[in-house]
Amino acid sequence: MGEPKRYITSDELKTHNKRGDLWICIQGKVYDVSDWANHHPGGELPLLNLAGQDATDAFVAYHPGAAWQFLDRHFNGHYLKDYSVSEASKDYRKLVYEFSKMGLFEKKGHGVLISMCFIAFLFAISVYGVLFCEGILVHLLCGGLMGFLWIQSGWIGHDSGHYQVMLTPKLNRFAQLLTGNCLAGISIGWWKWNHNAHHIACNSLDYDPDLQHMPLFAVSSKLFNSITSCFYERKMNFDCFARFFVSHQHWTFYPVMCFARLNLFAQSFCLLLSKRKVPNRGQELLGLLVFWIWYPSLVSCLPNWTERVMFVLASFVVTSIQHIQFCLNHFSSSVYVGPPRGNDWFEKQTDGTLDIMCSSWMDWFHGGLQFQIEHHLFPRLPRSQLRKISPFVKELCKKHGLPYNCASFWEANKMTVATLKNAALQARDLSSPVPRNLVWEAVNTHG
């Protein structure tokens, strides 16, 4: 006769929610992943953000069927006494199973090969134009082509972080370093660290780094309370400087996006030069070194400083389209404060995400972000399958009374600017005090 099952309640599970004491529940069984957090391929943040909770839907979304066999080594012998599953979650898990049975997670198509060839073509044309052609307009066009190259390489870097785009893991890693670090100057390690946190805590103001742009932007007046970023582990102060910038953010949004790439460059180095644990740190730094050798060298081949500056600006302005796209999918959607909750995964992903309507022949341009709801629900699904599953997701949202937000590219821009303007007008309310910052303290210190 076997030992009787040991049960704990959800309240007891919640007490195991920190480093060194990290438990999660998956399908009613409780797992101690305290030690595994240091080795988790997705980093420790996804586990910490869902610590002490039922994480079944997130586990289903991010792991293939083969991963289930590794769970038992972390089973601590407890079961969740009050484990329950919402009807929306039940249907969501059925969809994951059906898509898996149809083989959709393995059918990647030839999109990556086509994208790689397109990137090589753009790179060759841009380099040829700089080295062998004369004329300021030609060089300006080459700078723009470089921006398109960065956009397309960004889509491959994004996809390769979610699923294996190449035939083997080693080739997949090579594709990541090539398209991210070497060609675009963005650390793929930083992107995965940032992007995994975003997916798990979609539109949480204090947990999702994609909404934490103080002092330049604030998508909600809730950020005026100077809440603490659980991702960056620092307070996002809404001081007089932040109030000034946020008050004009609907005007500065597009100009700032033209230089948003500078922030990604800086964030990449900040992570790689920090004391944080970064897998393959040497490879990451070497890849960035490659970028910072070839790109400045190419720019230096232009005949004068005017054309060099124009080339760089053209590169940045064109690639700003991608940075704007990242914002359109989430800035105008619902936000909340607090950690993500594992037992309403489906609801939170749909509520905080916006799809962009476009024709199928424009899918290459949007890189999968046009089906952002589908991507957030099924992050392992190849980009080429997102349009195919869209009707199933719409039907499921309709069945459970959940939003399926969708707008044209133009309408999404209008919605984003309206959100920024609304927060800007609230920031101008001088009757609402702001925390005093160090500059204020210095100016007003007496004695």
XYZ file of C-alpha atoms in Angstrom:
447
model
C 0.000 0.000 0.000
C 1.480 3.340 -1.087
C 2.026 6.326 1.153
C -0.938 8.717 1.443
C -0.683 11.899 -0.592
C 0.510 15.010 1.216
C -1.446 18.173 0.482
C -0.767 21.887 0.923
C -3.037 24.849 0.284
C -2.499 27.738 -2.115
C -1.771 29.997 0.858
C 0.979 27.645 2.015
C 2.376 27.477 -1.507
C 2.587 31.290 -1.623
C 5.068 31.309 1.249
C 7.661 29.560 -0.935
C 8.187 32.460 -3.330
C 11.800 33.596 -3.072
C 15.328 32.615 -4.038
C 16.413 29.504 -2.189
C 12.811 28.612 -1.366
C 11.026 28.549 -4.697
C 8.051 26.259 -5.258
C 5.628 26.135 -8.175
C 2.583 24.033 -8.963
C 2.002 22.312 -12.294
C -1.213 20.360 -12.817
C -1.767 20.021 -9.089
C 1.702 18.689 -8.248
C 4.159 20.888 -6.357
C 7.768 21.208 -7.447
C 10.749 22.663 -5.602
C 12.775 24.482 -8.263
C 15.002 26.429 -5.866
C 18.218 24.922 -7.236
C 16.963 24.612 -10.814
C 16.395 28.376 -11.016
C 20.167 28.880 -11.389
C 20.254 26.546 -14.406
C 16.905 27.328 -16.027
C 17.511 28.083 -19.755
C 15.017 30.943 -19.584
C 16.777 32.462 -16.568
C 15.558 32.692 -12.996
C 13.156 35.620 -13.503
C 10.271 33.622 -15.042
C 10.436 31.204 -12.106
C 10.702 33.995 -9.531
C 7.791 35.880 -11.086
C 5.556 32.800 -10.841
C 6.979 31.502 -7.550
C 4.435 30.196 -5.068
C 1.766 29.864 -7.757
C 0.171 27.487 -10.210
C 2.388 27.870 -13.296
C 0.769 25.212 -15.496
C -0.306 27.437 -18.389
C 3.065 29.195 -18.556
C 4.836 25.837 -18.504
C 2.600 24.510 -21.285
C 3.204 27.653 -23.347
C 6.987 27.612 -23.110
C 7.945 23.946 -23.011
C 7.596 21.130 -25.545
C 6.152 17.778 -24.523
C 9.642 16.361 -23.979
C 10.167 18.714 -21.026
C 7.521 17.002 -18.905
C 9.811 14.033 -18.234
C 12.253 16.292 -16.359
C 9.662 17.581 -13.903
C 9.642 14.573 -11.568
C 13.192 15.194 -10.423
C 11.906 18.398 -8.785
C 8.675 16.943 -7.306
C 8.710 17.491 -3.532
C 5.931 15.049 -2.693
C 3.185 17.619 -2.170
C -0.054 18.166 -4.043
C -2.141 21.339 -4.140
C -5.303 20.737 -2.144
C -7.365 23.522 -3.712
C -6.046 23.161 -7.256
C -8.570 24.274 -9.868
C -8.544 25.119 -13.561
C -10.645 27.809 -15.225
C -12.685 26.960 -18.295
C -10.541 29.324 -20.370
C -7.369 27.522 -19.264
C -8.893 24.144 -20.054
C -9.694 25.232 -23.590
C -6.287 26.879 -23.964
C -4.489 23.667 -23.014
C -6.665 21.744 -25.461
C -5.558 24.108 -28.223
C -1.908 23.592 -27.341
C -2.453 19.842 -27.506
C -4.289 20.057 -30.840
C -1.642 22.280 -32.426
C 1.038 19.917 -31.178
C -0.823 16.916 -32.622
C -1.081 18.740 -35.957
C 2.689 19.255 -35.907
C 2.412 23.037 -36.126
C 5.229 23.615 -33.632
C 7.632 21.750 -35.951
C 6.474 23.217 -39.290
C 8.745 26.227 -39.646
C 8.612 26.668 -43.424
C 11.381 28.376 -45.363
C 10.971 31.815 -43.837
C 14.335 31.819 -42.063
C 16.234 30.819 -45.212
C 14.494 33.542 -47.205
C 15.157 36.102 -44.456
C 18.830 35.124 -44.271
C 19.202 35.554 -48.042
C 17.400 38.899 -47.883
C 19.686 40.077 -45.054
C 22.789 39.014 -47.020
C 21.460 40.908 -50.050
C 20.810 44.080 -48.037
C 24.250 43.874 -46.435
C 26.001 43.405 -49.797
C 24.122 46.288 -51.444
C 24.759 48.635 -48.533
C 28.481 47.840 -48.368
C 28.858 48.058 -52.144
C 27.081 51.416 -52.210
C 29.375 52.864 -49.559
C 32.630 51.514 -50.997
C 32.109 51.760 -54.742
C 29.437 54.383 -55.395
C 29.492 58.148 -55.181
C 26.693 60.521 -54.418
C 25.117 61.611 -51.161
C 21.697 60.164 -52.058
C 23.183 56.737 -52.761
C 24.933 56.742 -49.412
C 21.757 57.904 -47.678
C 19.852 55.027 -49.308
C 22.534 52.587 -48.142
C 22.044 53.823 -44.590
C 18.316 53.157 -44.905
C 18.995 49.654 -46.241
C 21.164 49.015 -43.206
C 18.169 49.915 -41.042
C 16.004 47.392 -42.910
C 18.749 44.824 -42.403
C 18.626 45.423 -38.635
C 14.846 45.017 -38.651
C 14.972 41.682 -40.471
C 17.863 40.393 -38.375
C 15.848 41.389 -35.308
C 12.984 39.117 -36.373
C 15.332 36.145 -36.688
C 16.885 36.925 -33.317
C 13.410 37.135 -31.813
C 12.240 33.854 -33.317
C 15.426 31.954 -32.473
C 14.985 32.912 -28.825
C 11.531 31.334 -28.730
C 12.094 28.177 -30.740
C 14.768 26.458 -32.792
C 14.794 28.140 -36.192
C 17.757 26.105 -37.472
C 18.317 22.348 -37.801
C 20.401 21.965 -34.630
C 20.797 23.867 -31.336
C 24.367 24.841 -32.286
C 23.219 26.311 -35.598
C 20.405 28.069 -33.771
C 22.922 29.624 -31.402
C 25.052 30.667 -34.378
C 22.026 32.345 -35.981
C 21.353 34.219 -32.740
C 24.888 35.545 -32.421
C 25.115 36.408 -36.119
C 21.816 38.267 -36.465
C 21.752 39.785 -32.992
C 25.273 40.495 -31.757
C 27.353 40.614 -34.941
C 24.982 42.280 -37.415
C 22.796 44.397 -35.140
C 24.993 45.112 -32.101
C 22.331 43.791 -29.702
C 23.206 41.097 -27.162
C 20.921 38.111 -27.687
C 21.552 37.254 -24.023
C 20.194 40.634 -22.964
C 17.222 40.288 -25.298
C 16.267 36.851 -23.911
C 16.594 38.076 -20.323
C 14.410 41.095 -21.072
C 11.937 39.403 -23.393
C 11.241 36.384 -21.164
C 10.321 38.754 -18.330
C 8.021 40.661 -20.687
C 6.183 37.537 -21.813
C 5.645 36.174 -18.317
C 4.519 39.504 -16.829
C 2.834 41.019 -19.883
C 1.808 44.639 -19.113
C 2.565 44.556 -15.404
C 3.852 48.060 -14.700
C 6.342 46.899 -12.081
C 7.333 43.515 -13.578
C 7.288 44.036 -17.361
C 10.446 45.869 -18.555
C 8.783 46.771 -21.860
C 6.591 49.308 -20.029
C 9.353 50.752 -17.850
C 10.636 53.792 -19.742
C 10.711 56.434 -17.037
C 11.570 59.277 -17.111
C 10.818 59.520 -20.856
C 7.489 57.682 -21.116
C 4.661 56.557 -18.850
C 1.676 54.686 -20.279
C -0.355 55.012 -17.094
C -0.762 57.501 -14.253
C -0.137 54.576 -11.902
C 3.554 55.084 -12.686
C 3.305 58.533 -11.082
C 3.451 56.769 -7.711
C 7.173 56.067 -8.253
C 6.726 52.312 -8.118
C 9.708 49.979 -7.965
C 10.769 47.991 -11.025
C 11.087 44.354 -10.011
C 13.041 43.728 -13.221
C 15.683 46.442 -12.858
C 15.455 46.334 -9.048
C 15.260 50.102 -8.714
C 12.664 52.751 -8.064
C 11.168 54.494 -11.101
C 11.019 58.016 -9.711
C 8.329 60.344 -10.975
C 10.177 63.541 -10.100
C 10.111 66.977 -11.716
C 12.301 65.818 -14.601
C 10.060 62.823 -15.305
C 6.988 65.072 -15.086
C 8.463 67.419 -17.704
C 9.318 64.642 -20.179
C 6.097 62.677 -19.635
C 4.034 65.868 -20.035
C 5.265 66.088 -23.630
C 5.616 62.389 -24.429
C 2.943 62.317 -27.156
C 5.134 64.791 -29.071
C 8.501 63.206 -28.284
C 7.476 59.568 -28.851
C 8.475 59.306 -32.526
C 11.681 61.390 -32.252
C 12.828 59.284 -29.292
C 12.056 56.084 -31.194
C 14.486 57.239 -33.887
C 17.281 56.884 -31.342
C 15.887 53.987 -29.313
C 18.615 51.729 -30.662
C 21.166 53.602 -28.567
C 19.365 52.335 -25.479
C 19.578 48.730 -26.730
C 23.319 49.146 -27.344
C 23.766 50.475 -23.816
C 21.542 47.823 -22.199
C 23.502 45.065 -23.929
C 26.806 46.248 -22.488
C 25.286 46.983 -19.071
C 24.215 43.366 -18.730
C 27.350 41.786 -20.155
C 29.647 43.935 -18.007
C 27.557 43.453 -14.863
C 27.976 40.834 -12.133
C 24.812 39.034 -13.210
C 25.090 35.460 -14.391
C 25.111 35.601 -18.210
C 25.384 32.342 -20.206
C 28.149 32.416 -22.837
C 29.280 35.878 -21.795
C 32.485 35.559 -23.861
C 30.585 34.716 -27.044
C 28.207 37.598 -26.443
C 30.998 40.127 -25.982
C 32.903 38.794 -28.992
C 29.786 39.173 -31.148
C 29.350 42.795 -30.040
C 33.024 43.438 -30.736
C 32.505 42.199 -34.304
C 29.672 44.714 -34.757
C 31.647 47.605 -33.289
C 34.484 46.845 -35.687
C 32.657 46.442 -38.994
C 29.938 49.106 -38.588
C 32.186 52.066 -37.586
C 34.715 50.905 -40.203
C 32.039 50.995 -42.898
C 30.851 54.439 -41.775
C 34.437 55.729 -41.793
C 34.702 54.851 -45.507
C 32.224 57.598 -46.377
C 33.910 60.714 -47.809
C 33.024 63.281 -45.134
C 31.411 63.719 -41.725
C 28.160 65.034 -43.150
C 27.549 61.819 -45.069
C 28.679 59.695 -42.126
C 26.175 61.332 -39.823
C 23.430 61.039 -42.464
C 24.218 57.334 -42.969
C 23.949 56.590 -39.245
C 20.790 58.679 -38.867
C 19.176 56.906 -41.829
C 20.005 53.540 -40.258
C 18.490 54.575 -36.941
C 15.387 56.250 -38.391
C 14.464 53.252 -40.554
C 14.979 50.749 -37.750
C 12.807 52.934 -35.494
C 9.851 51.338 -37.310
C 10.611 48.151 -35.402
C 10.855 49.952 -32.057
C 7.513 51.610 -32.736
C 5.987 48.233 -33.564
C 7.111 46.867 -30.197
C 5.225 49.689 -28.501
C 2.038 49.449 -30.589
C 1.331 45.910 -29.397
C 1.138 46.842 -25.703
C 1.165 50.581 -24.912
C -2.576 51.088 -25.485
C -3.653 47.811 -23.851
C -4.718 47.185 -20.255
C -2.043 47.437 -17.581
C -1.891 46.381 -13.929
C 0.388 46.623 -10.910
C 1.742 43.541 -9.189
C 3.231 40.169 -10.087
C 1.768 38.008 -12.865
C -0.695 35.337 -11.783
C -0.295 31.876 -13.232
C -3.950 30.902 -12.918
C -5.217 33.568 -15.329
C -2.516 33.210 -17.976
C -4.863 33.206 -20.964
C -6.815 36.202 -19.726
C -3.762 38.359 -18.969
C -2.068 37.641 -22.313
C -5.152 38.585 -24.340
C -6.027 41.600 -22.207
C -2.568 43.167 -22.472
C -1.919 42.647 -26.179
C -2.993 44.177 -29.489
C -2.889 42.579 -32.937
C -2.110 44.576 -36.083
C -4.259 43.911 -39.151
C -2.331 43.463 -42.378
C -2.442 41.517 -45.636
C -0.544 38.221 -45.784
C 1.969 39.660 -48.253
C 3.047 42.132 -45.537
C 3.815 39.450 -42.942
C 7.541 39.668 -43.731
C 7.486 43.339 -42.742
C 5.831 42.868 -39.349
C 7.881 39.784 -38.462
C 5.060 38.046 -36.590
C 4.265 40.996 -34.338
C 1.026 41.545 -36.237
C -0.258 38.394 -34.496
C 0.950 39.415 -31.083
C -1.943 37.815 -29.167
C -1.310 34.478 -30.873
C 2.426 34.822 -30.287
C 1.973 35.530 -26.576
C -0.325 32.549 -26.145
C 1.844 30.202 -28.220
C 5.405 31.627 -28.074
C 6.950 28.390 -29.388
C 4.828 28.471 -32.539
C 6.778 29.365 -35.709
C 5.920 32.723 -37.195
C 4.617 31.088 -40.381
C 1.799 29.380 -38.419
C 0.409 32.401 -36.584
C -2.021 33.453 -39.325
C -3.326 29.893 -39.522
C -4.220 29.669 -35.815
C -5.672 33.179 -35.537
C -9.316 32.062 -36.135
C -9.035 29.489 -33.325
C -7.806 32.142 -30.889
C -10.568 34.549 -31.925
C -13.168 31.860 -31.339
C -11.760 31.003 -27.933
C -11.751 34.647 -26.867
C -15.329 35.034 -28.043
C -16.405 31.893 -26.164
C -15.030 33.156 -22.847
C -15.906 36.828 -23.291
C -12.275 37.914 -23.495
C -10.974 40.784 -25.631
C -9.361 40.105 -28.977
C -7.994 43.563 -29.686
C -7.059 44.209 -33.295
C -6.391 47.402 -35.246
C -4.735 48.570 -38.435
C -1.177 49.873 -38.272
C -2.471 53.445 -38.572
C -5.165 52.956 -35.931
C -2.664 51.305 -33.572
C -0.432 54.367 -33.868
C -3.369 56.639 -33.082
C -4.297 54.509 -30.053
C -0.716 54.579 -28.770
C -0.400 58.341 -29.136
C -3.810 58.793 -27.451
C -2.636 56.689 -24.499
C 0.542 58.735 -24.203
C -1.389 61.998 -24.518
C -3.861 60.967 -21.822
C -1.032 60.204 -19.387
C 0.766 63.410 -20.417
C -2.271 65.570 -19.573
C -2.532 63.869 -16.182
C 1.179 64.495 -15.579
C 0.604 68.228 -16.163
C -1.736 68.375 -13.190
C 0.468 70.458 -10.893
C -1.899 69.923 -7.966
C -0.501 66.405 -7.743
C 2.855 66.533 -5.908
C 5.932 64.703 -7.118
C 8.724 63.208 -4.999
C 11.633 65.539 -4.429
C 14.766 64.429 -6.198
C 18.429 64.869 -5.320
C 18.757 68.068 -7.374
C 15.871 69.630 -5.464
C 17.394 68.564 -2.183
C 20.764 70.073 -3.153
C 19.245 73.418 -4.189
C 17.030 73.673 -1.134
C 19.399 72.486 1.572
C 19.902 75.027 4.370
C 22.420 75.245 7.209
